[in-house]
Tab-separated table of C-alpha atoms in Angstrom:
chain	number	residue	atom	x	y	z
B	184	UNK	CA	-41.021	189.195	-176.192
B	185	UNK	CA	-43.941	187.277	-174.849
B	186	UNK	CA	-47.072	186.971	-176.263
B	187	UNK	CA	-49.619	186.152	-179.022
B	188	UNK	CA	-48.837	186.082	-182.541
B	189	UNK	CA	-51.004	185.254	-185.239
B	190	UNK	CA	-50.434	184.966	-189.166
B	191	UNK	CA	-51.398	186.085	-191.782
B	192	UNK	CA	-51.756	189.628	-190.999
B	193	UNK	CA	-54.558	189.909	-193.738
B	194	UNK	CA	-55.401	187.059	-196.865
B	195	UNK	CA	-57.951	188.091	-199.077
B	196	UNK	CA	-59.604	184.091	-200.187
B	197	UNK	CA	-62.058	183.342	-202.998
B	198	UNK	CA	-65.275	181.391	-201.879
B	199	UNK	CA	-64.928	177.748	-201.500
B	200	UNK	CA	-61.457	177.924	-200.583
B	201	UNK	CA	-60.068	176.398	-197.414
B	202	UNK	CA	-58.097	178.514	-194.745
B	203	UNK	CA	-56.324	178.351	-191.339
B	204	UNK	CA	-55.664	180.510	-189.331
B	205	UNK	CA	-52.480	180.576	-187.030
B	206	UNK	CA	-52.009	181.376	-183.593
B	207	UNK	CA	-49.524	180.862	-181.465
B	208	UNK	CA	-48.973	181.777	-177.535
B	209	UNK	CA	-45.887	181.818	-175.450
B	210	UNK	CA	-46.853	182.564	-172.100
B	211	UNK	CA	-48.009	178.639	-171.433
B	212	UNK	CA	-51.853	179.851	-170.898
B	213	UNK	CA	-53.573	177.033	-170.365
B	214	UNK	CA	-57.216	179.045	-172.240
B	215	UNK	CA	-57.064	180.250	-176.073
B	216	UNK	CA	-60.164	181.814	-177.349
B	217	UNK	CA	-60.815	182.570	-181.287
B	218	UNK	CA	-63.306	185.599	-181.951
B	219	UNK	CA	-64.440	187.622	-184.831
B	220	UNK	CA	-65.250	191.162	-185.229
B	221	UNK	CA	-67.597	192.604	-186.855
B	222	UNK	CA	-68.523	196.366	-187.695
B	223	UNK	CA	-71.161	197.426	-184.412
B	224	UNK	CA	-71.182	194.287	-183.352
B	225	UNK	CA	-69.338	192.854	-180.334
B	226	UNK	CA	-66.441	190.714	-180.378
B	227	UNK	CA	-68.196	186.882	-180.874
B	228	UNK	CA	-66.670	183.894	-179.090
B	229	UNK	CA	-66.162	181.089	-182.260
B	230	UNK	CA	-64.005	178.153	-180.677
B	231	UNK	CA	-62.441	178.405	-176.952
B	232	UNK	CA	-59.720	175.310	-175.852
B	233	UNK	CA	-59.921	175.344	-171.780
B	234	UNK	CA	-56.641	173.122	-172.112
B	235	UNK	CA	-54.591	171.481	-174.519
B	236	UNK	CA	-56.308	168.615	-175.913
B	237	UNK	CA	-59.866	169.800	-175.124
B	238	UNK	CA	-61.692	172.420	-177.445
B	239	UNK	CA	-65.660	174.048	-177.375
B	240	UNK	CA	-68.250	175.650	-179.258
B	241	UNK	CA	-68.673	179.368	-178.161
B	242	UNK	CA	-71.337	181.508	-179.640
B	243	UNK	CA	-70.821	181.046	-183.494
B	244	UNK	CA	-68.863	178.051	-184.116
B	245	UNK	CA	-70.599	176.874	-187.600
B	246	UNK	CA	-68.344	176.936	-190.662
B	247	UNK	CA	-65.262	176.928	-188.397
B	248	UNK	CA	-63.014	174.031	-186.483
B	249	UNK	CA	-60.047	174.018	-184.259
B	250	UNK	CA	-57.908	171.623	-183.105
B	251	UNK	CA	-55.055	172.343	-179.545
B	252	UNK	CA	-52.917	169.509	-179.960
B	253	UNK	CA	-50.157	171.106	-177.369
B	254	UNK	CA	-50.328	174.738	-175.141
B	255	UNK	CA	-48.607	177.051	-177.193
B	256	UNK	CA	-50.866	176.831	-180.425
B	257	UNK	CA	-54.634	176.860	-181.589
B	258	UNK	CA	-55.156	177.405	-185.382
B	259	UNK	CA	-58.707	177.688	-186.569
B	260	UNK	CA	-59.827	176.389	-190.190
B	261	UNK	CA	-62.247	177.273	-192.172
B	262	UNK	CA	-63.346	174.168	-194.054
B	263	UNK	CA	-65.162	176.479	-197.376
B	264	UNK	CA	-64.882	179.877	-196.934
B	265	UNK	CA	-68.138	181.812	-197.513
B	266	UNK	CA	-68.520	185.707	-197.491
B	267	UNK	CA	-69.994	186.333	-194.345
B	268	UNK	CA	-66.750	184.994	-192.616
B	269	UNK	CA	-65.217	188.532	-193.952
B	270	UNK	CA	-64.088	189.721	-190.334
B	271	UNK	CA	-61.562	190.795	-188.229
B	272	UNK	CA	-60.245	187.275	-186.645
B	273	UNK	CA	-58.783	187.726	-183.226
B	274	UNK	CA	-56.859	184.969	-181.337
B	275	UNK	CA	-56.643	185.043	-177.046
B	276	UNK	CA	-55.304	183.584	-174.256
B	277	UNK	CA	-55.542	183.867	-170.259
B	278	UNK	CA	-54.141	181.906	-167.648
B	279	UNK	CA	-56.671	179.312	-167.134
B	280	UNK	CA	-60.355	178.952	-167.365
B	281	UNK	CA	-62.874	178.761	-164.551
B	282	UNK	CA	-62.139	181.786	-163.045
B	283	UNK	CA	-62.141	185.468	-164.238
B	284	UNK	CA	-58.716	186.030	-165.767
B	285	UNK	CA	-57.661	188.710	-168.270
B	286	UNK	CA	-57.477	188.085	-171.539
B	287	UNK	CA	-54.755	188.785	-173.878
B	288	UNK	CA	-54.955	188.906	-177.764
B	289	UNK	CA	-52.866	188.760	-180.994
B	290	UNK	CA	-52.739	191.219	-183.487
B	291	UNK	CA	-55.280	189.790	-185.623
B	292	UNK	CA	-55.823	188.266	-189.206
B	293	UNK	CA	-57.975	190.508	-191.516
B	294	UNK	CA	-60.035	188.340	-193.897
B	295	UNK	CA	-62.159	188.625	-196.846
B	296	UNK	CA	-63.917	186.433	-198.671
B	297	UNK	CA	-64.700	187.458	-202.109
L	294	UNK	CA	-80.878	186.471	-173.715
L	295	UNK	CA	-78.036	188.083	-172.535
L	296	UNK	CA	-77.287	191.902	-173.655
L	297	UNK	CA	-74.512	194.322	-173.278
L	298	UNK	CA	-75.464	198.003	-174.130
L	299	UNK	CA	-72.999	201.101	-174.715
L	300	UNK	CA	-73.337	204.246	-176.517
L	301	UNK	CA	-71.681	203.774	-179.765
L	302	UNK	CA	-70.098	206.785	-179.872
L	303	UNK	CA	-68.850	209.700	-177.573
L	304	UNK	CA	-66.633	213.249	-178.138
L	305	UNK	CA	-64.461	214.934	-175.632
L	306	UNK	CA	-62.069	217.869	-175.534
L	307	UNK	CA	-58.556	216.681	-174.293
L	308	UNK	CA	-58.107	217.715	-170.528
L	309	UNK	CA	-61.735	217.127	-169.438
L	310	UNK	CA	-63.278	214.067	-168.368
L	311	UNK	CA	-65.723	211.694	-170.003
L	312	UNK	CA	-67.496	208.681	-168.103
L	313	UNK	CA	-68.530	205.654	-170.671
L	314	UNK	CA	-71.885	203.928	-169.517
L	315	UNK	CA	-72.172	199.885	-169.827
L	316	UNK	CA	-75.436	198.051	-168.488
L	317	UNK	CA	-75.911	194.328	-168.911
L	318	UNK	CA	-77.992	191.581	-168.717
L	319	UNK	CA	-76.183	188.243	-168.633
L	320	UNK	CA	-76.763	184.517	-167.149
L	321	UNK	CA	-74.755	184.910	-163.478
L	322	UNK	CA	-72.151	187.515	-162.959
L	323	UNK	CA	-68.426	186.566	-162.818
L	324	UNK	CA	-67.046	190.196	-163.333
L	325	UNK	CA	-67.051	193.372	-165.551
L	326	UNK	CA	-63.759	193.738	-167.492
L	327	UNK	CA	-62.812	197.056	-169.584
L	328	UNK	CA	-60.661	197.104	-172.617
L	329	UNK	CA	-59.345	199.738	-174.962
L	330	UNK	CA	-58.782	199.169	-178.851
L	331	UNK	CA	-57.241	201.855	-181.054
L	332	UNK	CA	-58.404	201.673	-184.646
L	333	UNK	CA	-56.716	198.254	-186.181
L	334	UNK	CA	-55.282	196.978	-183.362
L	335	UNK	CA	-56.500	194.195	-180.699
L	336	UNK	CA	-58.110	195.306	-177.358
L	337	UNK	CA	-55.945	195.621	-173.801
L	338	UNK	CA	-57.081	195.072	-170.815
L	339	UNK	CA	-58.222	198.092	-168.608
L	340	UNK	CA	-60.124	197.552	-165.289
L	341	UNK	CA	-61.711	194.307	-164.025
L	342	UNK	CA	-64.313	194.809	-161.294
L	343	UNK	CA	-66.182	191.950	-159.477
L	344	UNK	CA	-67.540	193.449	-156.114
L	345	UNK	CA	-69.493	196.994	-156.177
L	346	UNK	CA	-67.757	200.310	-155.935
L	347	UNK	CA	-64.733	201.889	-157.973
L	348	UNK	CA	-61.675	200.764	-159.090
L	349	UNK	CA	-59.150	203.564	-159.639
L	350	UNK	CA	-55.987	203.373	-161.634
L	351	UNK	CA	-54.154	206.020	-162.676
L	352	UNK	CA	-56.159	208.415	-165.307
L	353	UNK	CA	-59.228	205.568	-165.374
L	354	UNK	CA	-61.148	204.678	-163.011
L	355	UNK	CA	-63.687	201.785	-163.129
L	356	UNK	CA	-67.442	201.449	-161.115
L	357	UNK	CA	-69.784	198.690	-160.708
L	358	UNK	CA	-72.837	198.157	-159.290
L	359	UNK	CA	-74.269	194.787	-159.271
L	360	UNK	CA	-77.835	195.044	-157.902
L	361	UNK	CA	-78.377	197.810	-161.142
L	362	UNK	CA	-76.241	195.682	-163.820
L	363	UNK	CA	-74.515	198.937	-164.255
L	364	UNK	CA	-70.756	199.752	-164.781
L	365	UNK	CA	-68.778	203.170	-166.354
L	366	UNK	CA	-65.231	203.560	-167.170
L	367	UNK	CA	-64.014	207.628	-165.906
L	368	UNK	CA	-61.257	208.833	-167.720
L	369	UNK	CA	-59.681	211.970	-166.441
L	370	UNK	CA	-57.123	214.715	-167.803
L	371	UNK	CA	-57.967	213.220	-171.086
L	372	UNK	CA	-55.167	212.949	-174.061
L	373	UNK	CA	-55.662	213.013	-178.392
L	374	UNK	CA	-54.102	208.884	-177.416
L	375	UNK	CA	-57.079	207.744	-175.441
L	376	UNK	CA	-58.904	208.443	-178.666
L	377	UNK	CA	-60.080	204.711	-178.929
L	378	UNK	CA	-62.801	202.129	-178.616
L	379	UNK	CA	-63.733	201.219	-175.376
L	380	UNK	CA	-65.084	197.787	-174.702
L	381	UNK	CA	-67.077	196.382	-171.570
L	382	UNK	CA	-67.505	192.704	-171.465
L	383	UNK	CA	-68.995	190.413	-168.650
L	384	UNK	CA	-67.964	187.068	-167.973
L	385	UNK	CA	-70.935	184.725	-166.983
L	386	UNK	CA	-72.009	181.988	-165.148
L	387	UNK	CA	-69.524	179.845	-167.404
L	388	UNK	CA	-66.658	182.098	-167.067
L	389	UNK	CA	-67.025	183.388	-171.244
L	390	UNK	CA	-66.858	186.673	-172.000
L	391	UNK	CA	-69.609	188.554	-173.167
L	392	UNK	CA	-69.020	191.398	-174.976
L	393	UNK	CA	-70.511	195.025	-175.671
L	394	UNK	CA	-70.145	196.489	-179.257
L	395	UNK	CA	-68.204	198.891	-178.008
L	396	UNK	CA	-68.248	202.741	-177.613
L	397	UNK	CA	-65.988	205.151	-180.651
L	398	UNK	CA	-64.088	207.758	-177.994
L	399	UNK	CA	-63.068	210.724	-180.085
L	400	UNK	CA	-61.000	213.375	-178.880
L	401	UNK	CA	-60.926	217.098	-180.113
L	402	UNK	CA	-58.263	219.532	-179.078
């Protein structure tokens, strides 16, 4: 079945640790997005990758890196976890970027940093 | 700044028919998109409007109006499974989503 898939479901991670992240896409979207979400706040853009090889900063992109070394996936590390990354991690993709495309999402990874 | 505002909560009795407000304020105007997420799973994709007027699909149905910054999603002959989060999100001038906190839809028999 096509679509997003994203691991670990949930990872609970002392402070200082370091974590990725998986995601991976079968639909050969050129656009993956990585956002977090937070309790009444809307879903924040952390890393997008317009194309494979080619990543940006979105709205809160410090403590986190990405890397989109083919299509299919875009993990997203967290180089020492701290507990304000607890969130709700969701992974995207749409067909391109540059134009208004739907976006679909993984499941997401539930973390918390202790 | 940019700003996306929607009650954060709403109740309806199954079979009527509730309209969720969205207004923004973003840098340029690339389209309105709705989503849906039920409790502790990841949002779908609704309704995407770009020019002014109403979209209608099915039970939802989907208005904009540019000139106001205004958008609502209508959902008729409502059902306990549209008990959900709603989500409106506008994509700017650089084609990124920004996105509303979202409004708590509960449903009561």
């Amino acid at each position: 079945i096509a679509g997003i898939t994203q691991a670990p479901t949930s990872q609970i991670l002392a402070a200082g640790r370091r974590m990725t992240l998986r995601c991976t896409q079968d639909m050969r979207h050129n656009a993956m997005y990585w956002y977090r979400q937070d309790l009444g706040l809307g879903l924040r853009l952390i890393h997008y990758s317009n194309t494979a090889g080619t990543t940006g900063k979105g709205e809160v992109p410090d403590g986190y890196s990405v890397s989109r070394a083919n299509t299919d996936d875009f993990p997203l590390t967290l180089a020492s976890a701290v507990p304000s990354q607890t969130s709700v991690y969701f992974c995207a993709s749409s067909e391109g970027s540059g134009r208004a495309n739907e976006q679909f999402f993984g499941p997401g990874t539930r973390l918390t940093v202790l | 700044g940019q700003n996306i505002d929607q009650p954060t909560e709403m109740t309806a009795t199954e079979g009527a028919i509730v309209q969720i407000n969205c207004t923004y304020q973003t840098s340029g105007f690339n389209g309105l998109f709705w989503y849906q997420q039920h409790a502790g799973e990841a949002p779908t994709f609704l309704s995407y409007n770009v020019l002014d007027g109403l979209e209608e699909k099915g039970r939802f149905s989907s208005f904009l109006s540019r000139s106001k910054g205004y958008s609502y999603l209508l959902l008729k002959e409502l059902q306990m499974k549209d008990s959900a989060s709603y989500l409106c999100a506008v994509m700017d001038s650089n084609y990124q989503l920004i996105w509303g906190a979202g409004t708590k839809l509960i449903i009561k028999p």
